[in-house]
CSV table of C-alpha atoms in Angstrom, one decimal:
chain,number,residue,atom,x,y,z
L,1,MET,CA,35.1,-39.2,14.4
L,2,LYS,CA,35.1,-36.1,12.2
L,3,ARG,CA,36.9,-33.1,13.5
L,4,ILE,CA,34.7,-30.0,14.0
L,5,ALA,CA,35.6,-26.6,12.5
L,6,LEU,CA,34.1,-23.2,12.6
L,7,VAL,CA,35.0,-20.6,10.0
L,8,THR,CA,33.8,-17.0,10.4
L,9,GLY,CA,33.3,-15.1,7.2
L,10,GLY,CA,33.0,-18.5,5.5
L,11,THR,CA,30.9,-17.5,2.5
L,12,SER,CA,33.3,-15.6,0.3
L,13,GLY,CA,37.0,-15.2,-0.5
L,14,LEU,CA,39.5,-17.0,1.8
L,15,GLY,CA,36.7,-18.1,4.1
L,16,LEU,CA,34.9,-19.9,1.3
L,17,GLN,CA,38.1,-21.6,0.2
L,18,LEU,CA,38.7,-22.7,3.7
L,19,VAL,CA,35.2,-24.2,4.0
L,20,ARG,CA,35.7,-26.1,0.7
L,21,ASP,CA,39.1,-27.4,1.8
L,22,LEU,CA,38.0,-28.4,5.2
L,23,VAL,CA,35.0,-30.3,3.8
L,24,SER,CA,37.4,-32.1,1.4
L,25,ALA,CA,39.5,-33.0,4.4
L,26,ASN,CA,36.5,-34.7,6.0
L,27,TYR,CA,35.8,-32.0,8.7
L,28,LYS,CA,32.3,-31.2,9.8
L,29,VAL,CA,32.2,-27.4,9.1
L,30,TYR,CA,30.2,-24.6,10.5
L,31,SER,CA,30.2,-21.3,8.7
L,32,LEU,CA,29.2,-18.0,10.4
L,33,SER,CA,28.7,-15.0,8.2
L,34,ARG,CA,26.5,-12.0,7.7
L,35,LYS,CA,25.3,-12.1,4.1
L,36,GLU,CA,22.2,-14.2,3.6
L,37,ASP,CA,22.5,-14.3,-0.2
L,38,ALA,CA,26.0,-15.7,0.1
L,39,ILE,CA,24.8,-18.1,2.8
L,40,ASN,CA,22.1,-19.4,0.4
L,41,GLN,CA,24.7,-20.0,-2.3
L,42,LEU,CA,27.0,-21.9,0.1
L,43,LYS,CA,24.1,-24.1,1.1
L,44,LYS,CA,23.5,-25.0,-2.5
L,45,GLU,CA,27.2,-25.7,-3.2
L,46,LEU,CA,27.9,-27.6,0.1
L,47,PRO,CA,24.7,-28.7,1.8
L,48,GLU,CA,26.7,-30.6,4.4
L,49,VAL,CA,28.0,-27.3,5.8
L,50,VAL,CA,26.1,-25.9,8.8
L,51,CYS,CA,25.5,-22.3,7.8
L,52,LEU,CA,24.7,-19.7,10.5
L,53,CYS,CA,23.9,-16.0,10.0
L,54,GLY,CA,25.2,-13.2,12.2
L,55,ASP,CA,27.9,-10.7,13.0
L,56,VAL,CA,31.0,-11.8,15.1
L,57,SER,CA,30.8,-8.5,17.0
L,58,ASP,CA,27.5,-9.5,18.4
L,59,MET,CA,27.9,-11.7,21.6
L,60,SER,CA,24.3,-13.0,21.3
L,61,VAL,CA,25.1,-14.4,17.8
L,62,LEU,CA,28.2,-16.1,19.2
L,63,MET,CA,26.3,-17.6,22.1
L,64,ASN,CA,23.7,-19.0,19.8
L,65,THR,CA,26.4,-20.5,17.6
L,66,PHE,CA,28.1,-21.9,20.7
L,67,GLU,CA,24.8,-23.6,21.8
L,68,THR,CA,24.3,-25.0,18.3
L,69,ILE,CA,27.8,-26.6,18.2
L,70,GLU,CA,27.5,-27.8,21.8
L,71,GLN,CA,24.2,-29.5,21.2
L,72,ASN,CA,25.2,-31.1,17.9
L,73,ASP,CA,28.8,-32.0,18.6
L,74,GLY,CA,29.9,-31.2,22.1
L,75,LYS,CA,33.3,-29.8,21.1
L,76,LEU,CA,35.2,-27.7,18.7
L,77,ASP,CA,38.5,-28.7,17.2
L,78,VAL,CA,39.3,-25.7,15.0
L,79,LEU,CA,38.2,-22.0,15.2
L,80,ILE,CA,39.2,-19.9,12.2
L,81,ASN,CA,38.6,-16.2,12.8
L,82,ASN,CA,38.4,-15.0,9.2
L,83,ALA,CA,35.6,-12.4,9.3
L,84,GLY,CA,36.8,-8.9,8.5
L,85,ILE,CA,35.9,-5.5,7.1
L,86,ILE,CA,37.8,-2.5,5.8
L,87,TYR,CA,37.2,1.2,5.3
L,88,PRO,CA,39.9,3.2,3.6
L,89,GLY,CA,41.5,6.4,4.8
L,90,GLY,CA,43.9,7.9,7.2
L,91,VAL,CA,43.4,10.0,10.3
L,92,GLU,CA,41.9,12.9,8.3
L,93,LYS,CA,39.5,11.0,6.1
L,94,LEU,CA,38.4,8.0,8.2
L,95,GLU,CA,35.3,8.7,10.3
L,96,ALA,CA,35.1,7.7,14.0
L,97,ASP,CA,32.2,5.3,13.4
L,98,GLU,CA,34.2,3.6,10.7
L,99,TRP,CA,37.2,3.2,13.0
L,100,ASN,CA,34.9,1.7,15.7
L,101,LYS,CA,33.1,-0.7,13.3
L,102,MET,CA,36.4,-2.0,12.1
L,103,PHE,CA,37.7,-2.7,15.6
L,104,ALA,CA,34.3,-4.2,16.6
L,105,VAL,CA,34.6,-6.8,13.8
L,106,ASN,CA,38.3,-7.2,13.2
L,107,VAL,CA,39.5,-7.2,16.8
L,108,ASN,CA,36.6,-7.5,19.3
L,109,GLY,CA,35.1,-10.2,17.1
L,110,ILE,CA,38.2,-12.4,17.5
L,111,PHE,CA,38.4,-11.8,21.2
L,112,TYR,CA,34.7,-12.5,21.7
L,113,SER,CA,34.9,-15.6,19.5
L,114,VAL,CA,37.8,-17.2,21.4
L,115,LYS,CA,36.3,-16.3,24.7
L,116,THR,CA,32.9,-17.8,23.7
L,117,PHE,CA,34.1,-21.0,22.2
L,118,LEU,CA,36.9,-21.7,24.6
L,119,PRO,CA,34.9,-24.3,26.6
L,120,LEU,CA,34.3,-26.3,23.4
L,121,LEU,CA,38.0,-26.0,22.3
L,122,LYS,CA,39.1,-27.3,25.7
L,123,LYS,CA,37.2,-30.6,24.9
L,124,SER,CA,39.3,-31.2,21.8
L,125,GLU,CA,42.5,-33.3,21.9
L,126,ASN,CA,44.1,-31.1,19.2
L,127,ALA,CA,42.5,-27.7,19.4
L,128,ASN,CA,43.6,-24.9,17.1
L,129,VAL,CA,42.7,-21.2,16.7
L,130,ILE,CA,43.7,-19.4,13.5
L,131,ASN,CA,43.4,-15.6,13.4
L,132,VAL,CA,43.5,-14.2,9.9
L,133,SER,CA,45.6,-11.1,10.0
L,134,SER,CA,47.4,-9.3,7.2
L,135,ILE,CA,50.7,-7.9,6.1
L,136,SER,CA,49.0,-4.6,6.8
L,137,SER,CA,50.0,-5.2,10.4
L,138,GLN,CA,53.6,-4.8,9.3
L,139,MET,CA,53.2,-2.1,6.6
L,140,THR,CA,51.2,1.0,6.2
L,141,GLY,CA,48.4,0.8,3.6
L,142,SER,CA,45.3,2.5,2.4
L,143,SER,CA,43.5,2.2,5.8
L,144,ILE,CA,45.0,3.4,9.2
L,145,ALA,CA,42.4,1.4,11.1
L,146,TYR,CA,43.0,-1.8,9.1
L,147,SER,CA,46.7,-1.7,9.9
L,148,ALA,CA,46.0,-0.9,13.6
L,149,CYS,CA,43.4,-3.8,13.8
L,150,LYS,CA,45.8,-6.3,12.3
L,151,ALA,CA,48.7,-5.3,14.5
L,152,ALA,CA,46.3,-5.8,17.4
L,153,VAL,CA,45.4,-9.3,16.1
L,154,ASP,CA,49.1,-10.3,15.9
L,155,MET,CA,49.8,-9.4,19.5
L,156,MET,CA,46.4,-10.9,20.6
L,157,THR,CA,47.5,-14.1,18.9
L,158,LYS,CA,50.7,-14.3,20.9
L,159,SER,CA,49.0,-13.5,24.2
L,160,MET,CA,46.3,-16.1,23.6
L,161,ALA,CA,48.8,-18.7,22.6
L,162,LYS,CA,50.8,-18.2,25.8
L,163,GLU,CA,47.7,-18.3,28.0
L,164,LEU,CA,46.0,-21.3,26.3
L,165,ALA,CA,49.1,-23.5,25.9
L,166,SER,CA,48.3,-25.0,29.3
L,167,TYR,CA,45.2,-26.5,27.7
L,168,ARG,CA,47.2,-27.7,24.6
L,169,ILE,CA,45.3,-25.2,22.5
L,170,ARG,CA,47.5,-23.8,19.7
L,171,VAL,CA,46.9,-20.2,18.5
L,172,ASN,CA,48.6,-18.8,15.3
L,173,SER,CA,47.9,-16.1,12.8
L,174,VAL,CA,48.4,-15.9,9.1
L,175,ASN,CA,49.3,-12.6,7.5
L,176,PRO,CA,48.4,-12.6,3.8
L,177,GLY,CA,49.2,-10.0,1.3
L,178,ILE,CA,46.6,-9.2,-1.4
L,179,ILE,CA,45.1,-12.3,-2.9
L,180,SER,CA,42.6,-12.5,-5.7
L,181,THR,CA,39.5,-13.1,-3.7
L,182,GLY,CA,37.5,-9.9,-4.5
L,183,PHE,CA,37.9,-8.6,-1.0
L,184,GLN,CA,38.1,-5.0,-2.2
L,185,ILE,CA,34.8,-5.5,-4.2
L,186,HIS,CA,33.0,-7.1,-1.3
L,187,ASN,CA,33.9,-4.2,0.9
L,188,GLU,CA,32.9,-1.7,-1.7
L,189,LEU,CA,36.3,-0.2,-2.2
L,190,MET,CA,36.0,-0.6,-6.0
L,191,THR,CA,33.8,-2.0,-8.7
L,192,GLU,CA,34.2,-5.4,-10.5
L,193,LYS,CA,35.2,-3.4,-13.5
L,194,GLU,CA,38.0,-1.6,-11.6
L,195,TYR,CA,39.3,-4.8,-9.8
L,196,PRO,CA,41.3,-6.4,-12.6
L,197,GLU,CA,43.3,-3.2,-13.2
L,198,PHE,CA,43.9,-2.9,-9.5
L,199,LEU,CA,45.3,-6.4,-9.3
L,200,ASN,CA,47.4,-5.7,-12.4
L,201,GLU,CA,49.0,-2.6,-10.9
L,202,ILE,CA,49.4,-3.9,-7.4
L,203,SER,CA,51.0,-7.2,-8.7
L,204,LYS,CA,54.0,-5.1,-9.8
L,205,THR,CA,54.9,-4.7,-6.1
L,206,TYR,CA,54.8,-8.5,-5.5
L,207,PRO,CA,57.9,-10.4,-6.5
L,208,LEU,CA,56.0,-13.7,-6.9
L,209,GLY,CA,52.8,-12.0,-8.2
L,210,ILE,CA,49.4,-11.9,-6.6
L,211,GLY,CA,48.4,-15.0,-4.6
L,212,GLU,CA,45.2,-17.0,-4.5
L,213,ALA,CA,43.0,-18.0,-1.7
L,214,LYS,CA,44.2,-21.6,-2.0
L,215,ASP,CA,47.8,-20.5,-1.2
L,216,VAL,CA,46.7,-19.2,2.2
L,217,SER,CA,44.2,-22.0,2.8
L,218,ASN,CA,47.0,-24.5,2.3
L,219,LEU,CA,49.1,-22.8,5.0
L,220,ILE,CA,46.1,-22.8,7.4
L,221,CYS,CA,45.4,-26.4,6.8
L,222,PHE,CA,49.0,-27.3,7.7
L,223,LEU,CA,48.9,-25.2,10.9
L,224,ILE,CA,45.8,-27.0,12.2
L,225,SER,CA,47.2,-30.4,11.4
L,226,GLU,CA,49.2,-32.8,13.6
L,227,ASP,CA,52.2,-32.0,11.5
L,228,ALA,CA,52.3,-28.5,13.2
L,229,LYS,CA,51.7,-29.7,16.7
L,230,TRP,CA,54.7,-27.8,18.1
L,231,ILE,CA,53.8,-24.5,16.5
L,232,THR,CA,52.0,-21.8,18.5
L,233,GLY,CA,52.1,-18.1,19.0
L,234,SER,CA,53.4,-17.4,15.5
L,235,ASN,CA,52.5,-14.8,12.9
L,236,TYR,CA,52.9,-16.3,9.4
L,237,ILE,CA,53.6,-13.8,6.6
L,238,ILE,CA,52.4,-15.2,3.3
L,239,ASP,CA,52.6,-12.5,0.7
L,240,GLY,CA,54.7,-13.5,-2.3
L,241,GLY,CA,57.5,-11.4,-1.1
L,242,ARG,CA,55.6,-8.1,-0.9
L,243,SER,CA,56.8,-7.2,2.6
L,244,ILE,CA,60.5,-7.6,1.6
L,245,ASN,CA,60.0,-5.6,-1.6
L,246,ILE,CA,60.5,-2.1,0.0
């Protein structure tokens, strides 16, 4: 039987790469994301993917997704919490509603998702949760809220791993540096014209240069495999050496 995976934020960047790689690995894949245009593009590229539309911070969306997976497959083997947003700014610039929106998606969305899909994960013989964090959890960056969110994700990962080990559910996080996925464009931090110059400048701080979505997807695919069956509660930095280049 095919293993069943759900990827949130599965229509762009790392999420899209994960969907492609999981399909190639013979998973049945569900994708949950907010942007209808991107969903329609994914349907054309990979019609076998079950595409659902909604926000991970909305419990009703998650419950509808739960019901769809339960009715179709009765279990969930892999949950990849990839959906995320960012607003730039420190304590002076960042608005309170921007702070709240970021925590709603980047932190609450993960907690809500694991809580919602836990009954389906319990039915798997090799269940995995991957929380996509960031090296921003370890280093200050352009957004105080993003760093705070990702630090919360790292500790939430450890807490979940400890609690869910009794069900043989493994929980890990990956902490990427900047990868060339257009994340900054999708979150309207810059234009497509500005993006190449941004990557060129920021790459100077990365000993191995800027990574690609495939680099991170490869790590995640390893962590959800049987080869990683003794790994849980870990935060995996994958950043081309950025976090040691201080």
